[in-house]
CSV table of C-alpha atoms in Angstrom, one decimal:
chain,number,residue,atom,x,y,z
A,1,UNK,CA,0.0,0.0,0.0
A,2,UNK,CA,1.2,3.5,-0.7
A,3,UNK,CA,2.0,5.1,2.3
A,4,UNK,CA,0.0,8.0,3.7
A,5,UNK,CA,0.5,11.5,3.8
A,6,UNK,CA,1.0,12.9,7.7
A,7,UNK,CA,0.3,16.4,8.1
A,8,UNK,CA,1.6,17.6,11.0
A,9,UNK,CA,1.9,21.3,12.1
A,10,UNK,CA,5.0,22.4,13.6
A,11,UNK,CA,6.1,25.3,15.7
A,12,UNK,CA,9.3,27.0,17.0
A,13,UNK,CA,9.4,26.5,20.9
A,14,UNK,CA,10.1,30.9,21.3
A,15,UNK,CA,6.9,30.9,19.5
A,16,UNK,CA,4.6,28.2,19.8
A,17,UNK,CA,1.9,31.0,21.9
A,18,UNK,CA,1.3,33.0,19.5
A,19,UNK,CA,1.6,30.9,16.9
A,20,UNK,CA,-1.1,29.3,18.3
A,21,UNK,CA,-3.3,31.5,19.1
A,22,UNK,CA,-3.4,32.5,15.6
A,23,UNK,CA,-4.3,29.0,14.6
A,24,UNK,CA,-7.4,29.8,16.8
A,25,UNK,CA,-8.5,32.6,15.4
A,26,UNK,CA,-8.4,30.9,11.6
A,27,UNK,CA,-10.2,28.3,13.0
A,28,UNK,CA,-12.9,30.6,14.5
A,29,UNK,CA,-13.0,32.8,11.4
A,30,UNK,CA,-13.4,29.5,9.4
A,31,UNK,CA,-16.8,28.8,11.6
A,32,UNK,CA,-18.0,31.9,11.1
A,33,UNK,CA,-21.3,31.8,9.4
A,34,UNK,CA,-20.3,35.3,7.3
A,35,UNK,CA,-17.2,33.1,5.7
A,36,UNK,CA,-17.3,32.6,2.3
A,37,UNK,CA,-19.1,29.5,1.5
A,38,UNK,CA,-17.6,26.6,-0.5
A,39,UNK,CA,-19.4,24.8,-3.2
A,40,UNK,CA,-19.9,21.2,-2.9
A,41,UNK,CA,-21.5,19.8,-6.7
A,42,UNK,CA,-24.2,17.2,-5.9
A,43,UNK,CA,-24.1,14.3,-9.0
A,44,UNK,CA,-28.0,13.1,-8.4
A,45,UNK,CA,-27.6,9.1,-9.4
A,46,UNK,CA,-30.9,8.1,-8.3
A,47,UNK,CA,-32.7,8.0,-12.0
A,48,UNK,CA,-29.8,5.6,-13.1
A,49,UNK,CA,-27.9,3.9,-10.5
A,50,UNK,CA,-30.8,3.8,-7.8
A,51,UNK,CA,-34.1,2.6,-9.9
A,52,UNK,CA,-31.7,0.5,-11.7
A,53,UNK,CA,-31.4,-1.6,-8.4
A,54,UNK,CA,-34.7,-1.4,-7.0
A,55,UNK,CA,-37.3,-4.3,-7.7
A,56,UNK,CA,-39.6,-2.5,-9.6
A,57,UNK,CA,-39.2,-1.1,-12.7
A,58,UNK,CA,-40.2,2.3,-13.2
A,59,UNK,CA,-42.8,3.4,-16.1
A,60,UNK,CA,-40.9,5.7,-18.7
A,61,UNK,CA,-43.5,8.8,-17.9
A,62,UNK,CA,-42.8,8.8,-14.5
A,63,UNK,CA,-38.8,8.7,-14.7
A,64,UNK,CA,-38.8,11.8,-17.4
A,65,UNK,CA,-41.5,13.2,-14.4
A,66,UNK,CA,-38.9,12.6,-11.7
A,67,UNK,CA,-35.7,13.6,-13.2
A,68,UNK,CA,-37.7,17.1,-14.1
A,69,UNK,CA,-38.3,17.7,-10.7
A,70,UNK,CA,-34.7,17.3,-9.5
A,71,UNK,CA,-33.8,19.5,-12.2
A,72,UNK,CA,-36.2,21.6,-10.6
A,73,UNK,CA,-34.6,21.5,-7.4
A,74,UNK,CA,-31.5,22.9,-8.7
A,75,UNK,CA,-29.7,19.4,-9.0
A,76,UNK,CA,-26.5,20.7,-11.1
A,77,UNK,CA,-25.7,16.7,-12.2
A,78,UNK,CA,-28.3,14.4,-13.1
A,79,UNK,CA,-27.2,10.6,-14.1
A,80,UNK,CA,-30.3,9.8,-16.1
A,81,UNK,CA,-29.7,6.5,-17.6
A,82,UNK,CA,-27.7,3.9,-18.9
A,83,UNK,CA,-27.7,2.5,-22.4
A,84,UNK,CA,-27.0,-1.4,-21.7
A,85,UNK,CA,-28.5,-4.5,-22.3
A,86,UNK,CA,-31.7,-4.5,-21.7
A,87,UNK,CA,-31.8,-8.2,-21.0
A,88,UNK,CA,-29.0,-7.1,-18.0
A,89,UNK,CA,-30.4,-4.3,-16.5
A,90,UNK,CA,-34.2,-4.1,-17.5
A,91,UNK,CA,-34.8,-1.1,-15.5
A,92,UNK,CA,-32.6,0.9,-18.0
A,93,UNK,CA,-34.4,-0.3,-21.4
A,94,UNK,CA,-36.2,2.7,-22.1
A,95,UNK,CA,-33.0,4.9,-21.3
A,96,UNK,CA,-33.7,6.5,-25.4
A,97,UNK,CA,-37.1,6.9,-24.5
A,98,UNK,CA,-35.8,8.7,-21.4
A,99,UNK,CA,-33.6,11.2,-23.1
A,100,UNK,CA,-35.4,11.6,-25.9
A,101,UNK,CA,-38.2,12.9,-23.4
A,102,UNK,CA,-35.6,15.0,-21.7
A,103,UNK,CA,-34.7,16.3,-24.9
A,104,UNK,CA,-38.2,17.1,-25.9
A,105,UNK,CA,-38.9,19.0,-22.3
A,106,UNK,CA,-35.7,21.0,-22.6
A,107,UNK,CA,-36.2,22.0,-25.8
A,108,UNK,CA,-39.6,23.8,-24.8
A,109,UNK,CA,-38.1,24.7,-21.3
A,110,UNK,CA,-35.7,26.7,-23.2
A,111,UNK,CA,-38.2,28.9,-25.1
A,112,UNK,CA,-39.6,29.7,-22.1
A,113,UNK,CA,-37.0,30.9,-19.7
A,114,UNK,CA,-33.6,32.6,-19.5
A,115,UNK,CA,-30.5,30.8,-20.4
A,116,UNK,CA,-29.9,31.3,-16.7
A,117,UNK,CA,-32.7,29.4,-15.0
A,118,UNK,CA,-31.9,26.2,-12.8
A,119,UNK,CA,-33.8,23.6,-14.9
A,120,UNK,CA,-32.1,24.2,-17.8
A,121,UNK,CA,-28.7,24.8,-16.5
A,122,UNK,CA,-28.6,21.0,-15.3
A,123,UNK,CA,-26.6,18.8,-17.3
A,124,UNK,CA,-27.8,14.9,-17.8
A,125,UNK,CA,-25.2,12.5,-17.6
A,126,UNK,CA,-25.4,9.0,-19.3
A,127,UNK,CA,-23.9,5.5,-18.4
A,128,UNK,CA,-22.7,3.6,-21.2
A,129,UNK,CA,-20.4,0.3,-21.7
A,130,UNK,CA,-19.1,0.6,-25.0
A,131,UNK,CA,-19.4,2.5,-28.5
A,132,UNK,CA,-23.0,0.7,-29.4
A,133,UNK,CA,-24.6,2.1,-26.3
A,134,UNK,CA,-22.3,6.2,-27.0
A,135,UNK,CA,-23.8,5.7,-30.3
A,136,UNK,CA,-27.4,5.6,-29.2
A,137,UNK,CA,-27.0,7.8,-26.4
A,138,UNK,CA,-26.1,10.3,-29.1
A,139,UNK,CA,-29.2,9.4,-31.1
A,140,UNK,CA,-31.4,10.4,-27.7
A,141,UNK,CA,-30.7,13.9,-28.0
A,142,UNK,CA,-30.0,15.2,-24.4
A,143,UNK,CA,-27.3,13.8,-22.8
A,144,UNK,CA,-24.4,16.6,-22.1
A,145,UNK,CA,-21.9,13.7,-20.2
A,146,UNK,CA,-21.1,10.5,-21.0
A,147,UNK,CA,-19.7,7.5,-18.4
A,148,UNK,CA,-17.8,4.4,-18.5
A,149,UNK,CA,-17.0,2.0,-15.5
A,150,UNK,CA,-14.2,0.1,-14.5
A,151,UNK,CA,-13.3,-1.9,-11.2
A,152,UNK,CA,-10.4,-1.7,-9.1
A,153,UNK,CA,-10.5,-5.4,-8.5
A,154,UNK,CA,-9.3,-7.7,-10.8
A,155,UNK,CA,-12.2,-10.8,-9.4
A,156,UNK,CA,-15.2,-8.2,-10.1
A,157,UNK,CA,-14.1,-6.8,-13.1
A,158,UNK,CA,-13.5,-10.8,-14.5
A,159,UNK,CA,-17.4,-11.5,-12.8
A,160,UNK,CA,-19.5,-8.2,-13.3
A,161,UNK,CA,-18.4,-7.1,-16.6
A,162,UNK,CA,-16.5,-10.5,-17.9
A,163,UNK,CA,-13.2,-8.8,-18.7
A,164,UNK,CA,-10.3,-8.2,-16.9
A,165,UNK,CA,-9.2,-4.4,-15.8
A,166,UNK,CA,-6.9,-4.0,-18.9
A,167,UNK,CA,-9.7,-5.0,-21.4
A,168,UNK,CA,-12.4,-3.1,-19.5
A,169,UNK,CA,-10.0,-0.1,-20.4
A,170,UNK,CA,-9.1,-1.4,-24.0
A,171,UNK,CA,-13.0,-1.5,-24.6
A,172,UNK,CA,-13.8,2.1,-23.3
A,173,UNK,CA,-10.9,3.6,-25.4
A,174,UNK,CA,-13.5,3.9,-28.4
A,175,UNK,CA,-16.0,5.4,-26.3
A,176,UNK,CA,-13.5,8.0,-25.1
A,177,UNK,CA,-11.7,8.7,-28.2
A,178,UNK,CA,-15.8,9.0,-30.3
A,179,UNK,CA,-16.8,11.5,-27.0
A,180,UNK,CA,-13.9,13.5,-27.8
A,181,UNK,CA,-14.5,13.8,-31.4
A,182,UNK,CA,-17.8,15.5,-30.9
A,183,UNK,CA,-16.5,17.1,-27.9
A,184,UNK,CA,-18.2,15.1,-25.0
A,185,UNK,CA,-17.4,15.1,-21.5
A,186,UNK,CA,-16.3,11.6,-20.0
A,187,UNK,CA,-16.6,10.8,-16.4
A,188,UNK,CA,-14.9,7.3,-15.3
A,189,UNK,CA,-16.7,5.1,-12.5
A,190,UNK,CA,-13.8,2.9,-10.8
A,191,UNK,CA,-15.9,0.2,-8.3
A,192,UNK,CA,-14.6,-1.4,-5.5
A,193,UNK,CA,-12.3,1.4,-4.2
A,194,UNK,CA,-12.3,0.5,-0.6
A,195,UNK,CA,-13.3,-3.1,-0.7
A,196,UNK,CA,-14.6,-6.1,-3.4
A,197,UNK,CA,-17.9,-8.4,-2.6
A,198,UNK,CA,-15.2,-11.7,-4.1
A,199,UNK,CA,-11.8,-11.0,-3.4
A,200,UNK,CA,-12.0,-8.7,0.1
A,201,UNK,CA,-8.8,-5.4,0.1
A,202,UNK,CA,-8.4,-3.9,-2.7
A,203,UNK,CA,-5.3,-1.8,-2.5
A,204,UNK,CA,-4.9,1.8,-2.7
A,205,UNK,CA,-2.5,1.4,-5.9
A,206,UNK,CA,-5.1,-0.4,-7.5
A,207,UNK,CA,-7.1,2.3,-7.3
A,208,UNK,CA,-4.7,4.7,-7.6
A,209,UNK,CA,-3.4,3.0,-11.2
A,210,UNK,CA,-6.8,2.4,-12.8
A,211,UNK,CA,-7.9,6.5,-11.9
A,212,UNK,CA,-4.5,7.7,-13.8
A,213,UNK,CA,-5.2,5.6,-16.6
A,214,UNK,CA,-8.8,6.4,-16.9
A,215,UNK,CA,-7.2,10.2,-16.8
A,216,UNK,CA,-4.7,9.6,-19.5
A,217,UNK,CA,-7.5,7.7,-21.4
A,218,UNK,CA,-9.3,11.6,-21.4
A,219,UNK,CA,-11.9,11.3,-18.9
A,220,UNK,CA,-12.4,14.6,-17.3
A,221,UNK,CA,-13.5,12.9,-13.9
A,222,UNK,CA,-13.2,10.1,-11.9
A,223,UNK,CA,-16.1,9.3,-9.2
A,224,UNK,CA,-14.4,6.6,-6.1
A,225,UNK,CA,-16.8,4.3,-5.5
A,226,UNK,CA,-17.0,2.6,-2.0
A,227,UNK,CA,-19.4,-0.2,-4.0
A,228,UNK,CA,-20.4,-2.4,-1.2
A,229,UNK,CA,-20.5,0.1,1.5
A,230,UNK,CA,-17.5,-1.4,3.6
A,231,UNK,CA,-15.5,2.0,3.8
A,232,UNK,CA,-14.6,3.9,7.1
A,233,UNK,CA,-13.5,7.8,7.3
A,234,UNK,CA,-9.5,6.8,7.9
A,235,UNK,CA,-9.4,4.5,5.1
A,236,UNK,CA,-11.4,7.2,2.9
A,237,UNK,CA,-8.6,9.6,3.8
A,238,UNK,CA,-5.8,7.1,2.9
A,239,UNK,CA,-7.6,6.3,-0.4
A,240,UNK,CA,-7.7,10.3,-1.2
A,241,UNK,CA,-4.2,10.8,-0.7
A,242,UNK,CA,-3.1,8.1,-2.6
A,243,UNK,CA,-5.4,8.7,-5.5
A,244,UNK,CA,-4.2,12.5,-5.7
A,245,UNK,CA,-0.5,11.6,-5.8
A,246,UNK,CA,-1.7,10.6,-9.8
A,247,UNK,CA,-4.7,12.7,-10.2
A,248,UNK,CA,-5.5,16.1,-9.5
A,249,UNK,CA,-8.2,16.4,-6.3
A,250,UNK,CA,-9.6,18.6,-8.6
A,251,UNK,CA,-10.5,16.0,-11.3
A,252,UNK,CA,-12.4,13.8,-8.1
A,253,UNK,CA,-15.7,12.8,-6.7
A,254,UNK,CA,-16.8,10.0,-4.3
A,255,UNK,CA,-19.9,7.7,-4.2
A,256,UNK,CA,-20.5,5.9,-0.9
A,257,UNK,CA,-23.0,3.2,-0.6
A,258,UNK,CA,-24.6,3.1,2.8
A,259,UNK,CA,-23.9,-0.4,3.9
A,260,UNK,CA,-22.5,0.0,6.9
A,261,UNK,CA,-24.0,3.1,7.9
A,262,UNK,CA,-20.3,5.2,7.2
A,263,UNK,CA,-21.5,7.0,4.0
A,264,UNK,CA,-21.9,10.5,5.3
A,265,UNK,CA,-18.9,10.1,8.0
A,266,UNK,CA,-17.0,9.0,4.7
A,267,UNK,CA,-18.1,12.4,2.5
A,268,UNK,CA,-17.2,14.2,5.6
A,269,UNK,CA,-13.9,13.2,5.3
A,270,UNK,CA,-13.7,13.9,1.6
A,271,UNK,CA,-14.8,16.9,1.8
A,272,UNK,CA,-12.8,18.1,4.8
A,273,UNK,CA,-10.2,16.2,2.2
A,274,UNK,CA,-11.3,19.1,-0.3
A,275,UNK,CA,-13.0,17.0,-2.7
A,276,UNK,CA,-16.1,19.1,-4.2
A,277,UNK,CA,-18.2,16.4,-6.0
A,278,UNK,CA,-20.1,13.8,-4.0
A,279,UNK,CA,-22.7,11.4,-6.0
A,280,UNK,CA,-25.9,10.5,-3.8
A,281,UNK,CA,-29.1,9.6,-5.0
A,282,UNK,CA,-32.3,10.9,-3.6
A,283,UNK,CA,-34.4,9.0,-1.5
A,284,UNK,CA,-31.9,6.1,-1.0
A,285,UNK,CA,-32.9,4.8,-3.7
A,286,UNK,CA,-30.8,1.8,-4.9
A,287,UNK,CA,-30.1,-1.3,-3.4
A,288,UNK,CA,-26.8,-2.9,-2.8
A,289,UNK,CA,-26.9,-6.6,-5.1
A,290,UNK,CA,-23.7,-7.6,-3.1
A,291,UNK,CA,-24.8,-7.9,0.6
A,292,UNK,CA,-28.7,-9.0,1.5
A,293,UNK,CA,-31.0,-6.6,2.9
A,294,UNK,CA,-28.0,-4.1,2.7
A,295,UNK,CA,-29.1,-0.4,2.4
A,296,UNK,CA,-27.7,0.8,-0.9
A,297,UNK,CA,-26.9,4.6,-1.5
A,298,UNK,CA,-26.6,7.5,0.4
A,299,UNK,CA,-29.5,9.6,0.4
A,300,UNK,CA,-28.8,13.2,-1.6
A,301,UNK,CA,-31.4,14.9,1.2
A,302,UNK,CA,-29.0,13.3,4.2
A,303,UNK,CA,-25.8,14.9,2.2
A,304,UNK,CA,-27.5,18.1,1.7
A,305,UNK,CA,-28.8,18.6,5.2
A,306,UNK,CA,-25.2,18.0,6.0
A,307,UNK,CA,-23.3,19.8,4.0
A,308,UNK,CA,-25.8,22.7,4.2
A,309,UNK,CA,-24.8,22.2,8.4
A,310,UNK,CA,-21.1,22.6,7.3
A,311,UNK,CA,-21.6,26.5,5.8
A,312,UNK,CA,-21.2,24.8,2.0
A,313,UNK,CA,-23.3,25.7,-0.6
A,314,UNK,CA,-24.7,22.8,-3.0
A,315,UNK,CA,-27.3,25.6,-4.6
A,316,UNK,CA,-30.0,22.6,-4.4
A,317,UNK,CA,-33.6,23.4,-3.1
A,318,UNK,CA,-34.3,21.2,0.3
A,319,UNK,CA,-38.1,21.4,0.2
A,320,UNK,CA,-38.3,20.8,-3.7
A,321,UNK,CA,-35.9,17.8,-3.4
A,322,UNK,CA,-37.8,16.0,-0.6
A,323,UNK,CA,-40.7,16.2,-3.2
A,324,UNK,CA,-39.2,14.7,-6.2
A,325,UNK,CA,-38.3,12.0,-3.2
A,326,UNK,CA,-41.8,11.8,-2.3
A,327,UNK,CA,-42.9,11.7,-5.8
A,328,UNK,CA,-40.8,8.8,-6.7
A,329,UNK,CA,-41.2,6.9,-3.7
A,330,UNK,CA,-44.9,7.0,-3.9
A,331,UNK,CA,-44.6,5.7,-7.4
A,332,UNK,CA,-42.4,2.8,-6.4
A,333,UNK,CA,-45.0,2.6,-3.1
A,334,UNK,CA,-42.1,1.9,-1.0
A,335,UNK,CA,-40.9,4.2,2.4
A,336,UNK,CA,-38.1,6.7,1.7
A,337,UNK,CA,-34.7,5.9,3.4
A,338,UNK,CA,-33.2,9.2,4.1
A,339,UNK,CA,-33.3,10.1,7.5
A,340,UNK,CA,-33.3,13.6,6.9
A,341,UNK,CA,-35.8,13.5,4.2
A,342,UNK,CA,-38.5,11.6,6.9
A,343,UNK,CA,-37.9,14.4,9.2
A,344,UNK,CA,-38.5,17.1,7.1
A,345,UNK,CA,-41.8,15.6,5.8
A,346,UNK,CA,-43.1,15.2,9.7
A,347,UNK,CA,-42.0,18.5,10.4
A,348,UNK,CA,-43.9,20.2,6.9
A,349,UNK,CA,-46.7,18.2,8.7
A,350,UNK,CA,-46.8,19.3,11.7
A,351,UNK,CA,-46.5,22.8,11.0
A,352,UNK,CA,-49.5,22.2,8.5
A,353,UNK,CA,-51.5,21.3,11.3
A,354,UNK,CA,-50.4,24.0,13.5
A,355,UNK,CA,-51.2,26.1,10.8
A,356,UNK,CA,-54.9,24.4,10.3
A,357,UNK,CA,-55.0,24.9,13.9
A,358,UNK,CA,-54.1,29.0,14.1
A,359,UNK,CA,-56.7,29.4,10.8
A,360,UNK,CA,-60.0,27.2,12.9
């Protein structure tokens, strides 16, 4: 394993007082609410990576419906599907019909509003496994990212995607090099960062190699995915640093299953790490395929609320995210699973009622 990065602060003995003391008062400045705010981008996965794992599929009308709404709530990043086999991933068959009805509403959102306005500011991002699925993403009309995945470990790369890491990569290469041609934005998924479901550790170079060839390969991002949820805030950290030894911290995001229940002690650490793009998807929504009855991802309300706690800015409407939450967890008539997202709705309730109650 690459070893970590200690940094200590030192001081000369003559003057470690007021030395300090001025550590204290950048620390107290630092909390104070009038500091400037730092911006955190929110990547909303929920329309691709969450539905694609829950049990139900979702009607195409109701995921153009839903992916609108976080739009609506200022969601800057929106994964909205994933062009792959249908007969692998069902839930993502109608991803053309998706985008095409993305493309249709954007279209006509656009002749309506300013250039400035939230909804049509936010960029849709697409999955897709190889130049058959960029080719039809292009068709669809509205996609402004595309995204390829790899795995850090050799066992799940050979059993999820039946290729080893250096194929995975020799099979995106045409995806990469067609984006580029028509000037696409690539962002690279690497899986398994912190732990594999098959083979257990997975070492920080591993990571650390696949993420600088992904980067040489021209993707403009690469999102660290904690895939079963085993990761714990130190081991985040270590991760971090060795990742950014090869790759700008810049050119990072991290996507945290809930698992364990470390996810937002784990973006905590990132983002005291200064790494500005977290992936969460609303609701909870997703499931983790890799350990029974697990919880899957972290929920975007639960990292909002957070973050929001933390004096940085994400620029994403709370009350209009917990209803596109609502909304699609009344459609899939299951509970939602952010925490933060349940308390909000009992407290719009009860001050509905205390409202009724002042009105009678």
């Amino acid at each position: 394993m690459i070893a970590g990065r200690h940094r200590i602060r030192t001081y000369h003995a003559n003057s470690t007082s007021s030395a300090c003391s001025e550590q204290a008062q950048r620390d107290r400045s630092y909390l104070k609410s009038e500091s400037p705010k730092r911006f955190v981008k929110i990547v909303e996965v929920g329309p691709r990576d969450g539905l694609q794992n829950e049990r139900q599929i979702v009607p195409t009308d109701n995921k153009i419906r839903f992916i609108q709404m976080l739009a609506e709530a200022g969601c800057p990043t929106v994964e909205a599907a994933a062009f792959v086999s249908p007969k692998w991933v069902p839930a993502m068959a109608d991803g053309a019909d998706v985008m095409e009805g993305l493309a249709t509403w954007r279209r006509q959102l656009r002749q309506q509003t300013s250039d400035d306005d939230k909804c049509s500011s936010t960029e849709f991002s697409v999955l897709v496994p190889n130049i058959k699925g960029f080719d039809a993403a292009m068709k669809s009309g509205a996609a402004d990212e595309v995204a390829i995945f790899a795995s850090a470990s050799e066992t799940f790369s050979r059993k999820n995607i039946n290729c080893t890491i250096d194929e995975s990569i020799a099979r995106f290469r045409d995806v990469v090099v067609a984006a580029k041609d028509r000037g696409f934005p690539v962002r690279g998924y690497v899986s398994c960062v912190l732990g594999c479901p098959y083979q257990g550790e997975v070492t920080t170079e591993s990571v650390a190699r696949l993420s600088e060839k992904l980067i040489e390969m021209g993707c403009r991002e690469i999102s660290l995915g904690d895939t079963i949820g085993v990761g714990t805030p130190d081991k985040t950290i270590q991760m971090i640093h060795d990742v950014e030894r090869v790759v700008d911290k810049n050119m990072l995001a991290v996507h945290f299953h809930d698992t364990y229940g470390q996810a937002l002690a784990n973006i905590y650490a990132a983002v005291k790490e200064g790494i500005s793009v977290v992936d969460s998807s609303v609701a909870g929504l997703g499931g983790c395929p890799y350990a029974a009855g697990a919880s899957g991802n972290v929920a975007t309300e639960d990292v909002v609320y957070m973050l929001n706690g933390m004096n940085v800015e994400t620029r994403i409407d709370m009350d209009k995210l917990v209803d596109a939450g609502t909304y699609i967890c009344n459609v899939l008539n299951q509970p939602r699973r952010s925490k933060a997202g349940i308390a909000l709705v009992a407290a719009g309730i009860k001050r509905c009622h205390e409202d009724n109650k002042r009105i009678d």
